[in-house]
C-alpha atoms as an extended CHARMM CRD file, in Angstrom:
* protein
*
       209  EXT
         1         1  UNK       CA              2.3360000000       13.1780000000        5.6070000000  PROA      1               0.0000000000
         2         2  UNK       CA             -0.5270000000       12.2480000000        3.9310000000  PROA      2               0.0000000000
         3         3  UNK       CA              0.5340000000        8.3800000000        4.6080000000  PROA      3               0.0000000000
         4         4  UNK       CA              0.9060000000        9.2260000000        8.4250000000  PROA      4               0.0000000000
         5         5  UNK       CA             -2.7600000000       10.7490000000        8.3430000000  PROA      5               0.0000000000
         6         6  UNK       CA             -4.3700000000        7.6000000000        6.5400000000  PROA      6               0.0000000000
         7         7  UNK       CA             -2.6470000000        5.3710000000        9.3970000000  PROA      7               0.0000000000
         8         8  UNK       CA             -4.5400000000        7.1600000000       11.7930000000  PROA      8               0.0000000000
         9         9  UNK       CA             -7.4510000000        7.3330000000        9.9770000000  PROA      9               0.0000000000
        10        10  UNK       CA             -7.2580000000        3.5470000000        9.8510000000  PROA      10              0.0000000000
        11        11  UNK       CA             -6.4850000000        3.0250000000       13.5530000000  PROA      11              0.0000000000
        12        12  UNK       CA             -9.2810000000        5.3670000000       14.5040000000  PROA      12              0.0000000000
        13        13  UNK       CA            -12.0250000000        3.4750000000       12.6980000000  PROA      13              0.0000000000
        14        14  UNK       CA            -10.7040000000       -0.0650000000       13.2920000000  PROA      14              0.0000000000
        15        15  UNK       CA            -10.7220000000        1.3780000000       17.1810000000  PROA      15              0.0000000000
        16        16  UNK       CA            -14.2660000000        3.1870000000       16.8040000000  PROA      16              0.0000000000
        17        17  UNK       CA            -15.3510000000        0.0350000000       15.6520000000  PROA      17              0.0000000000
        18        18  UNK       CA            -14.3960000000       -2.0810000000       18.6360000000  PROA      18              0.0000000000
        19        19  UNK       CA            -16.0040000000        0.2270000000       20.8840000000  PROA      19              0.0000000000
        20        20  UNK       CA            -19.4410000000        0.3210000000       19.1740000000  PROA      20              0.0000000000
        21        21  UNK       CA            -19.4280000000       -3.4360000000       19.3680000000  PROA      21              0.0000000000
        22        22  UNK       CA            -17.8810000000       -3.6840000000       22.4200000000  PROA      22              0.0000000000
        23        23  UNK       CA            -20.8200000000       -1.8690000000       23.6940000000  PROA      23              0.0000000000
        24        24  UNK       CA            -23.9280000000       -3.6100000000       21.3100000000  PROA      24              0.0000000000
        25        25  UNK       CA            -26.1450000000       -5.5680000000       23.0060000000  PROA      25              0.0000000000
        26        26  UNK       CA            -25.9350000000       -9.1430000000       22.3900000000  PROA      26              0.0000000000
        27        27  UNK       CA            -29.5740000000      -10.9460000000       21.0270000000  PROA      27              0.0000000000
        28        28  UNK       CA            -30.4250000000      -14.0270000000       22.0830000000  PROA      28              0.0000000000
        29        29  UNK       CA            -33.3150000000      -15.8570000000       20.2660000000  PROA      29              0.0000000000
        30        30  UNK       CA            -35.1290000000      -17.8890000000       21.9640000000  PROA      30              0.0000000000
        31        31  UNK       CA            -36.7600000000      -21.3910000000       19.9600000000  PROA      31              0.0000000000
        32        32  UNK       CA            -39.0030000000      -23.9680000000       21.6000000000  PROA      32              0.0000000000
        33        33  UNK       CA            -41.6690000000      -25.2980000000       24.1210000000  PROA      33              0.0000000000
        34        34  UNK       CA            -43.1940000000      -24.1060000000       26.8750000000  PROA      34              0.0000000000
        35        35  UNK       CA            -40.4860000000      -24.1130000000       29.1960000000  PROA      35              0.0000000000
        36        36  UNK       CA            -39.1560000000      -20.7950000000       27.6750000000  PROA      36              0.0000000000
        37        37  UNK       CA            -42.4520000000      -18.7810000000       28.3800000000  PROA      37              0.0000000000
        38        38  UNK       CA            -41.5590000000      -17.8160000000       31.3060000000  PROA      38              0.0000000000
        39        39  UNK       CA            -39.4950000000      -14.7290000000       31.6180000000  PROA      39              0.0000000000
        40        40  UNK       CA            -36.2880000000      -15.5120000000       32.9920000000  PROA      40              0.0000000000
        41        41  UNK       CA            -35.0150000000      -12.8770000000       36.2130000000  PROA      41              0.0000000000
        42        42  UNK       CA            -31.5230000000      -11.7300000000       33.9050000000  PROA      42              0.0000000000
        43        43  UNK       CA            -33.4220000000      -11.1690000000       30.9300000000  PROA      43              0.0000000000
        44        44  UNK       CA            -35.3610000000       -8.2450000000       33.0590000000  PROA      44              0.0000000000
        45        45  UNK       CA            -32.1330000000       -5.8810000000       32.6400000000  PROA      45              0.0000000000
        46        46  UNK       CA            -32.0600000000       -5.1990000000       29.2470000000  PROA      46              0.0000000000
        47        47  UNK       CA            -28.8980000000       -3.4370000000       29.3260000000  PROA      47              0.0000000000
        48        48  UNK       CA            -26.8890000000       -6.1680000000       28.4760000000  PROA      48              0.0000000000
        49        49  UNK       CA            -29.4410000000       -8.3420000000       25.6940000000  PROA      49              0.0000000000
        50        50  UNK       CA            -31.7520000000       -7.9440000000       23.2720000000  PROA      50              0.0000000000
        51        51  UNK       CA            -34.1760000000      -10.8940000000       23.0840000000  PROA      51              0.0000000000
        52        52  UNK       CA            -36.5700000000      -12.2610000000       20.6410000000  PROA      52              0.0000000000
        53        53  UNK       CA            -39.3990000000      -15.0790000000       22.3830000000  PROA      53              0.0000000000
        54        54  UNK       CA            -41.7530000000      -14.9130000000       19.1080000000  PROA      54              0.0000000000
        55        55  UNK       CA            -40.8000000000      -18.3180000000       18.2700000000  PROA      55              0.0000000000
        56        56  UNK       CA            -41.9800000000      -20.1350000000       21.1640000000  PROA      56              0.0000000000
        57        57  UNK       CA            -45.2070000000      -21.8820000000       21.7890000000  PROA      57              0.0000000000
        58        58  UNK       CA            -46.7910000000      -24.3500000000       24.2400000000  PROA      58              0.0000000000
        59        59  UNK       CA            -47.7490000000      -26.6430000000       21.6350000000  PROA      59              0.0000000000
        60        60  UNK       CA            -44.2830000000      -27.1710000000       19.5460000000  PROA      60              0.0000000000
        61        61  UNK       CA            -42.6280000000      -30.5880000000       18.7690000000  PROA      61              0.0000000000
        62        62  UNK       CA            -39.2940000000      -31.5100000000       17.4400000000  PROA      62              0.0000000000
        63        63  UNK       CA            -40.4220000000      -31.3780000000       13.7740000000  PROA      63              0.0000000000
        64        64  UNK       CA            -42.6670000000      -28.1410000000       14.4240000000  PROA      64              0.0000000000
        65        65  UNK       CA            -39.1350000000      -26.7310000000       14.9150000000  PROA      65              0.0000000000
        66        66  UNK       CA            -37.5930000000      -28.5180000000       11.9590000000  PROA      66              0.0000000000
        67        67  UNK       CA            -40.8380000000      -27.3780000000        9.3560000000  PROA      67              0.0000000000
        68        68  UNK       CA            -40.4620000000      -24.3480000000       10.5390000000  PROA      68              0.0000000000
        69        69  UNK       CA            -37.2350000000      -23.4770000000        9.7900000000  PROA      69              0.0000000000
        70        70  UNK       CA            -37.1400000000      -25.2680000000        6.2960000000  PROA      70              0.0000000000
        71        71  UNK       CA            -40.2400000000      -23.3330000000        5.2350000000  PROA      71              0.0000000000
        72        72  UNK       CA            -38.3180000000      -20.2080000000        6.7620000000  PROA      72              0.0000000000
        73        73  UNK       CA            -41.7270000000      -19.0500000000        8.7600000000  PROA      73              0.0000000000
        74        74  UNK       CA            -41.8120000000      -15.3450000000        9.4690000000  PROA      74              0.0000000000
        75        75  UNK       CA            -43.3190000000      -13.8860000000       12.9180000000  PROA      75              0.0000000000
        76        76  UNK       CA            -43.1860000000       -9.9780000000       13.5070000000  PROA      76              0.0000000000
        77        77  UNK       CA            -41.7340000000       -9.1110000000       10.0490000000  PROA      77              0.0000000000
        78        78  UNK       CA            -38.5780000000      -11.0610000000       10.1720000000  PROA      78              0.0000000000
        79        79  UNK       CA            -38.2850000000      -15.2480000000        9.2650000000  PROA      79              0.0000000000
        80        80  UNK       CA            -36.6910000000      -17.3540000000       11.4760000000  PROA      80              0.0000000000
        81        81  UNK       CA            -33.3700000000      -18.1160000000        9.6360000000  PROA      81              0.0000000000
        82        82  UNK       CA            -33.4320000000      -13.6880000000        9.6280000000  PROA      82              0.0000000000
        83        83  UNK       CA            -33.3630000000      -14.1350000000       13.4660000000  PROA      83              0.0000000000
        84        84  UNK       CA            -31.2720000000      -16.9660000000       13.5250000000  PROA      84              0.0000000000
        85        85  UNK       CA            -28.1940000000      -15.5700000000       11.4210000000  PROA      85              0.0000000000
        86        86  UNK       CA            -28.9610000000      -12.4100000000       13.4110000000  PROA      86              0.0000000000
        87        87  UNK       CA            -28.8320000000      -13.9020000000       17.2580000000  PROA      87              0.0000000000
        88        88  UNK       CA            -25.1840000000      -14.3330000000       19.1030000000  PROA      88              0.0000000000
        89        89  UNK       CA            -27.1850000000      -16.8240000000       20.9500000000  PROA      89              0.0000000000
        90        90  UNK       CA            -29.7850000000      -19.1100000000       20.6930000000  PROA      90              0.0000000000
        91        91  UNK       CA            -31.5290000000      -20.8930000000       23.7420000000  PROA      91              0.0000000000
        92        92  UNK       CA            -33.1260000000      -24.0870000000       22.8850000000  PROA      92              0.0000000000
        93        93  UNK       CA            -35.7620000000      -26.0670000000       24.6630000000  PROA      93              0.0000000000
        94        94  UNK       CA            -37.6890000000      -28.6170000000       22.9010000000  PROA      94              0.0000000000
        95        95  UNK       CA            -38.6530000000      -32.0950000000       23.1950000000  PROA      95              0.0000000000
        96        96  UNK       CA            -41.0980000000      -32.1700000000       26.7030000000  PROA      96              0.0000000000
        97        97  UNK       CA            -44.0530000000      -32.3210000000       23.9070000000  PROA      97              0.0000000000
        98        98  UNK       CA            -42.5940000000      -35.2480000000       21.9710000000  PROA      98              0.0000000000
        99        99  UNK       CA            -41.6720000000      -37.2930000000       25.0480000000  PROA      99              0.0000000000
       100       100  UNK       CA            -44.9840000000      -37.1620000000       26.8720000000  PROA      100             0.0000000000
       101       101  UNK       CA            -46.7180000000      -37.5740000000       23.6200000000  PROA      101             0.0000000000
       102       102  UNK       CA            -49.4850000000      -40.3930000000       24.0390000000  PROA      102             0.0000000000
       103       103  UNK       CA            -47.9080000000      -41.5890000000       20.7020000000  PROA      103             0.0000000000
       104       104  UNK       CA            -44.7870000000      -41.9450000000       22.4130000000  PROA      104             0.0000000000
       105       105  UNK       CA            -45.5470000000      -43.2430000000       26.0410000000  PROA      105             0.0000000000
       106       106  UNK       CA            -47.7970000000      -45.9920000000       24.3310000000  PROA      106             0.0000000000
       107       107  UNK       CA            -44.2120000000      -47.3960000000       22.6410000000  PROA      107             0.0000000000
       108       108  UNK       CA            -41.3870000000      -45.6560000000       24.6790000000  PROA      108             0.0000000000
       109       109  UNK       CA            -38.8420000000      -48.4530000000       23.2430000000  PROA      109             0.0000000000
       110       110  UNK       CA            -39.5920000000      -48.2860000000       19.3530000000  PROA      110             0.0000000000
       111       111  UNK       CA            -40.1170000000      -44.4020000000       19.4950000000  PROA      111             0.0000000000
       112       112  UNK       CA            -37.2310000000      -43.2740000000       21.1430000000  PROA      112             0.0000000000
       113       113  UNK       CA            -35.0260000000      -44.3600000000       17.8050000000  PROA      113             0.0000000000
       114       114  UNK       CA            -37.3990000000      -41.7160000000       15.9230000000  PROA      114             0.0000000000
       115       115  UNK       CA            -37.0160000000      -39.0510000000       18.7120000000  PROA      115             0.0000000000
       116       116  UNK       CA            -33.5210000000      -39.1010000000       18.6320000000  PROA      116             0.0000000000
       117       117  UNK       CA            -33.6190000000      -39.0110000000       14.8600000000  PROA      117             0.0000000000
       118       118  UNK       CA            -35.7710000000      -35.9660000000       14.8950000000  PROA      118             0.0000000000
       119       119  UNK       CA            -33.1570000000      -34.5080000000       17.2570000000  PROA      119             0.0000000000
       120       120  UNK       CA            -30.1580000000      -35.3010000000       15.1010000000  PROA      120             0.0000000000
       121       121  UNK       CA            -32.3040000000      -33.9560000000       11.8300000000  PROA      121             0.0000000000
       122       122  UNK       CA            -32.6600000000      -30.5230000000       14.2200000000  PROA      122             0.0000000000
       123       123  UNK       CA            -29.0970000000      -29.9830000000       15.1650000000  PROA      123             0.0000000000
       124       124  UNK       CA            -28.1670000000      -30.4390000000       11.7980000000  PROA      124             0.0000000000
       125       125  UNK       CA            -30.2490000000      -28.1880000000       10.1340000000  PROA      125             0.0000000000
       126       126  UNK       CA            -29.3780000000      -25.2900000000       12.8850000000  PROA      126             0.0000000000
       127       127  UNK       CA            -25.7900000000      -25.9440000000       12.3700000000  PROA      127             0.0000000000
       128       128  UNK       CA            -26.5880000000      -24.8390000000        8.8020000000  PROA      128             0.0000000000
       129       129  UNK       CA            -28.7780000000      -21.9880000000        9.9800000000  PROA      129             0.0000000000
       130       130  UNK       CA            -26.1140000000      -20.4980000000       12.6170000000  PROA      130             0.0000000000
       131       131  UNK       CA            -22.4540000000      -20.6750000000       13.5440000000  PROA      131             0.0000000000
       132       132  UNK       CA            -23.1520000000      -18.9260000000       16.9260000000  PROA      132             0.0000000000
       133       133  UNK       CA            -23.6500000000      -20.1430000000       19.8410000000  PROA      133             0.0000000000
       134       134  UNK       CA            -26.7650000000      -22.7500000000       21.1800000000  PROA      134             0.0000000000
       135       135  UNK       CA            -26.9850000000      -23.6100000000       23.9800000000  PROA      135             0.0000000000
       136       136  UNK       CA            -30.5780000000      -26.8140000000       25.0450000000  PROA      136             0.0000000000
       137       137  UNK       CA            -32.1770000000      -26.9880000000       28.3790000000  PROA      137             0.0000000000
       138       138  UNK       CA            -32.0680000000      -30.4250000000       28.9340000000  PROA      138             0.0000000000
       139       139  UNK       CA            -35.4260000000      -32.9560000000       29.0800000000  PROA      139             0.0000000000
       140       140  UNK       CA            -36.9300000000      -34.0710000000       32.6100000000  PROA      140             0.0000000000
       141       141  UNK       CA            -39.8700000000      -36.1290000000       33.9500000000  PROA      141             0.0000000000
       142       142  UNK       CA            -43.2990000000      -33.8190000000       34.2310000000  PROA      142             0.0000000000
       143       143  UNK       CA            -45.7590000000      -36.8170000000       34.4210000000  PROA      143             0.0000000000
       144       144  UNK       CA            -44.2120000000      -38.2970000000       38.0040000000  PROA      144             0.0000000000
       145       145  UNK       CA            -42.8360000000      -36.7420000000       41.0850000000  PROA      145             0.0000000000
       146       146  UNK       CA            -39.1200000000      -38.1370000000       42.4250000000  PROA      146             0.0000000000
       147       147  UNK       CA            -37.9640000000      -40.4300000000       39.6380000000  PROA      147             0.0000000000
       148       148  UNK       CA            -37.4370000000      -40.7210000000       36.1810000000  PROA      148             0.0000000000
       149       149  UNK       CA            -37.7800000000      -43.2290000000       33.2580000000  PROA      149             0.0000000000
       150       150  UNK       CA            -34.5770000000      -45.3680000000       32.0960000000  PROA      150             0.0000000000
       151       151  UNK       CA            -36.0460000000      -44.4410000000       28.6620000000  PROA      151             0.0000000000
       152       152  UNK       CA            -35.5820000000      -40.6870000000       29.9430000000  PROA      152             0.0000000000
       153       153  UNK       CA            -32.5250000000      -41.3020000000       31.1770000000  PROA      153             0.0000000000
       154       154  UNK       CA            -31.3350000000      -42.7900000000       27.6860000000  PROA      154             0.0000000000
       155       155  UNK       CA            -32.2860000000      -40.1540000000       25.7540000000  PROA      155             0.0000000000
       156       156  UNK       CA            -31.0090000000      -37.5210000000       28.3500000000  PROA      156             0.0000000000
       157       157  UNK       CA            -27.7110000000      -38.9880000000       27.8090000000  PROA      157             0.0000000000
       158       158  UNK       CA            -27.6960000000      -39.5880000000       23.9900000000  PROA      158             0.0000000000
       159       159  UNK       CA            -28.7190000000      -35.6000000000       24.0990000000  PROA      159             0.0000000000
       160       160  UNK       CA            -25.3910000000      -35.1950000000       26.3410000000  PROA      160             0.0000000000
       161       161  UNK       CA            -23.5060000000      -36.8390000000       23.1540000000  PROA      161             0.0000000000
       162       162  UNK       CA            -25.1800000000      -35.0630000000       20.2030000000  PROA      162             0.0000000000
       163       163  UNK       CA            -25.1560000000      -31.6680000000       21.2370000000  PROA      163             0.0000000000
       164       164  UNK       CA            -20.8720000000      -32.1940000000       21.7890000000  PROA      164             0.0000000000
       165       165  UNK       CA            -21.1600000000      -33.4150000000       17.9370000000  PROA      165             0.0000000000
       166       166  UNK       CA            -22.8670000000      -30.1170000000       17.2490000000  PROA      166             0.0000000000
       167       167  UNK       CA            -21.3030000000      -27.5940000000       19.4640000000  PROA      167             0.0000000000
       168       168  UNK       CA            -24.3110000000      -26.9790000000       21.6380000000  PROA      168             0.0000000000
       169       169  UNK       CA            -23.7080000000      -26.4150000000       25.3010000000  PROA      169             0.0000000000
       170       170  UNK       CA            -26.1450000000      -28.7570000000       26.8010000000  PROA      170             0.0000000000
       171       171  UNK       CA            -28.1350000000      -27.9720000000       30.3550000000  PROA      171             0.0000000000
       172       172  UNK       CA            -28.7730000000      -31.3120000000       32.3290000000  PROA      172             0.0000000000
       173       173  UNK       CA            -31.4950000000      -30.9520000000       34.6250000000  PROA      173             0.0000000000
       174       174  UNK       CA            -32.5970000000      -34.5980000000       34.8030000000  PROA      174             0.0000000000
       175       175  UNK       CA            -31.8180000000      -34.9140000000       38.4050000000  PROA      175             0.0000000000
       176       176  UNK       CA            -32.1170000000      -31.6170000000       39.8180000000  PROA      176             0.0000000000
       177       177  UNK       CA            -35.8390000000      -31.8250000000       38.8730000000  PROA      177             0.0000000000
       178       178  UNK       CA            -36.5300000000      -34.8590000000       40.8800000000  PROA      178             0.0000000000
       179       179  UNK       CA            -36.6240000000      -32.4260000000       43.7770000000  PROA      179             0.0000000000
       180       180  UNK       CA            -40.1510000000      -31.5080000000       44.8120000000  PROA      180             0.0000000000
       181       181  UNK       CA            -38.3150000000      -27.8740000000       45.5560000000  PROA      181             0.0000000000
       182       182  UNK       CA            -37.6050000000      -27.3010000000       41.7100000000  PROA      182             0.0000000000
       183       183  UNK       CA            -40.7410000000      -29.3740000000       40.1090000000  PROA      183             0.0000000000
       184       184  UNK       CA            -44.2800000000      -29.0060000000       41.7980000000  PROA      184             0.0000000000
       185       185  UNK       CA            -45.7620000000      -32.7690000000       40.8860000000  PROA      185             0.0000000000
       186       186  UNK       CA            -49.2050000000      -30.7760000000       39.3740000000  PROA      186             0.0000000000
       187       187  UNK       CA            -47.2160000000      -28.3490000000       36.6080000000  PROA      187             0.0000000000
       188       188  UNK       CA            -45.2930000000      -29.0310000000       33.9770000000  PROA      188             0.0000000000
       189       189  UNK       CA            -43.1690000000      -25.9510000000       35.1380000000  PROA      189             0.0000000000
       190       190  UNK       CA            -40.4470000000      -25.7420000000       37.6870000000  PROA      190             0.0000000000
       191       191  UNK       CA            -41.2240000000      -23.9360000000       41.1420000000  PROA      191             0.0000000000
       192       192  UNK       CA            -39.5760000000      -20.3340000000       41.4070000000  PROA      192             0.0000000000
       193       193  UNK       CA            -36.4440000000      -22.3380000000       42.3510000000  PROA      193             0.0000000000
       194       194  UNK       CA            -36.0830000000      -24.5390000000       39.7270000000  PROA      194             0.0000000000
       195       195  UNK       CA            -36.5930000000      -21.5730000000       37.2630000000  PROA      195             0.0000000000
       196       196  UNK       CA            -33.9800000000      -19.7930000000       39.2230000000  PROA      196             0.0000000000
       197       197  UNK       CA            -31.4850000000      -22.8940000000       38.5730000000  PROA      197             0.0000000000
       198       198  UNK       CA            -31.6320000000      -23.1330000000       35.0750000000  PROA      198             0.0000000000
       199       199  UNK       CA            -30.8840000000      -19.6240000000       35.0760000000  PROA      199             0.0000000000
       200       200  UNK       CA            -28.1730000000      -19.8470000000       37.0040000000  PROA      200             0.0000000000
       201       201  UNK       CA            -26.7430000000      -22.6740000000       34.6500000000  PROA      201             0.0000000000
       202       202  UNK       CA            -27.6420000000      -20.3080000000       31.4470000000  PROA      202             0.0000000000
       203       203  UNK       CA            -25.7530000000      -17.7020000000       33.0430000000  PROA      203             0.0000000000
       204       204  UNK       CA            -22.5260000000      -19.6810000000       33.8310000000  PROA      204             0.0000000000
       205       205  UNK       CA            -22.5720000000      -20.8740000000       30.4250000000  PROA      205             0.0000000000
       206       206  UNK       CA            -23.3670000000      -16.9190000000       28.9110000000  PROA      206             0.0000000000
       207       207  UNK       CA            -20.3470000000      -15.7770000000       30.7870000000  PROA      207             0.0000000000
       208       208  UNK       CA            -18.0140000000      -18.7540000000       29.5200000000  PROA      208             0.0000000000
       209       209  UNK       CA            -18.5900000000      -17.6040000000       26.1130000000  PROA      209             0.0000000000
């Protein structure tokens, strides 16, 4: 009898369990540029996510990202490796900063070995920061209207490769922001629309997981 009982007992909390997370809000954590100050429409309903936009900032470049995270910086009373183990996802956008750098237009050829190094020396030290999921907005061309760089192009399409080594879903945007309707040619920010299909994209790729 008292075998039957602790059966149940198990069942019931194994069950219980489920439910509770079942029902938990997910967190998503967002780390990066500018591009992620903007409140996205789904994040609006927070019935569904908890989100966490204290690492973000105008200003940040590739290794901002990286010397942050080795030196385990802490915003609102928890580091960023706390928020990291703690997210089931983390939205990335970074590297708008680095690209358009004056550093980096002046020598797009001999920099864009040491941009995608950065890159590479990011993914890695995520990977050791999280096994959940990441998922990058891809790069694209704020400083002209209707075309892109073949330097841009490159590097959009050794992102494409890397983030596959890593097991980051990656968002490629490169063309879709060549449209005047998703990239006024005076912001750095997409229009309304172009906002709208990232989010789209982000949400396709939330729902696959």
């Amino acid at each position: 009898m008292k075998r039957i009982f602790f059966v149940i007992f198990v069942i019931f909390s194994v069950f219980s369990k489920y439910v509770l997370n079942f029902n938990e809000k997910k967190n998503i954590f967002f780390l990066g540029d500018y591009l992620l100050k903007k409140n996205f429409l789904f994040l609006e309903d927070d019935k569904e996510y908890n989100y966490n936009k204290n690492f973000i900032s105008e200003n940040y470049h590739i290794t901002d990202l990286i010397n942050m995270i080795n030196e385990n910086i802490e915003r609102e009373q928890t580091s960023i490796k706390q928020n990291l183990i703690k997210a089931n996802f983390v939205i990335l956008s970074i590297g708008m900063n680095d690209y358009t750098s004056v550093e980096y237009l002046s020598n797009k050829n001999e920099n864009l070995l040491s941009l995608q190094n950065d890159y590479v020396r990011l993914f890695e030290i995520l990977r050791k920061n999280t096994k959940e999921k990441i998922l990058m907005i891809g790069l694209y061309d704020n400083t002209s209207c209707n075309s892109f760089s073949k330097s841009l192009f490159e590097l959009n399409e050794f992102l494409k490769r890397e983030t596959k080594i890593y097991s980051i879903d990656y968002i490629d945007i490169l063309k879709e922001m060549k449209d005047i309707n998703n990239l006024k040619c005076d912001s750095v920010y997409p229009t309304l629309y172009g906002y709208s299909l990232i989010e789209n994209k982000i949400i396709a790729i939330l729902n696959s997981w």
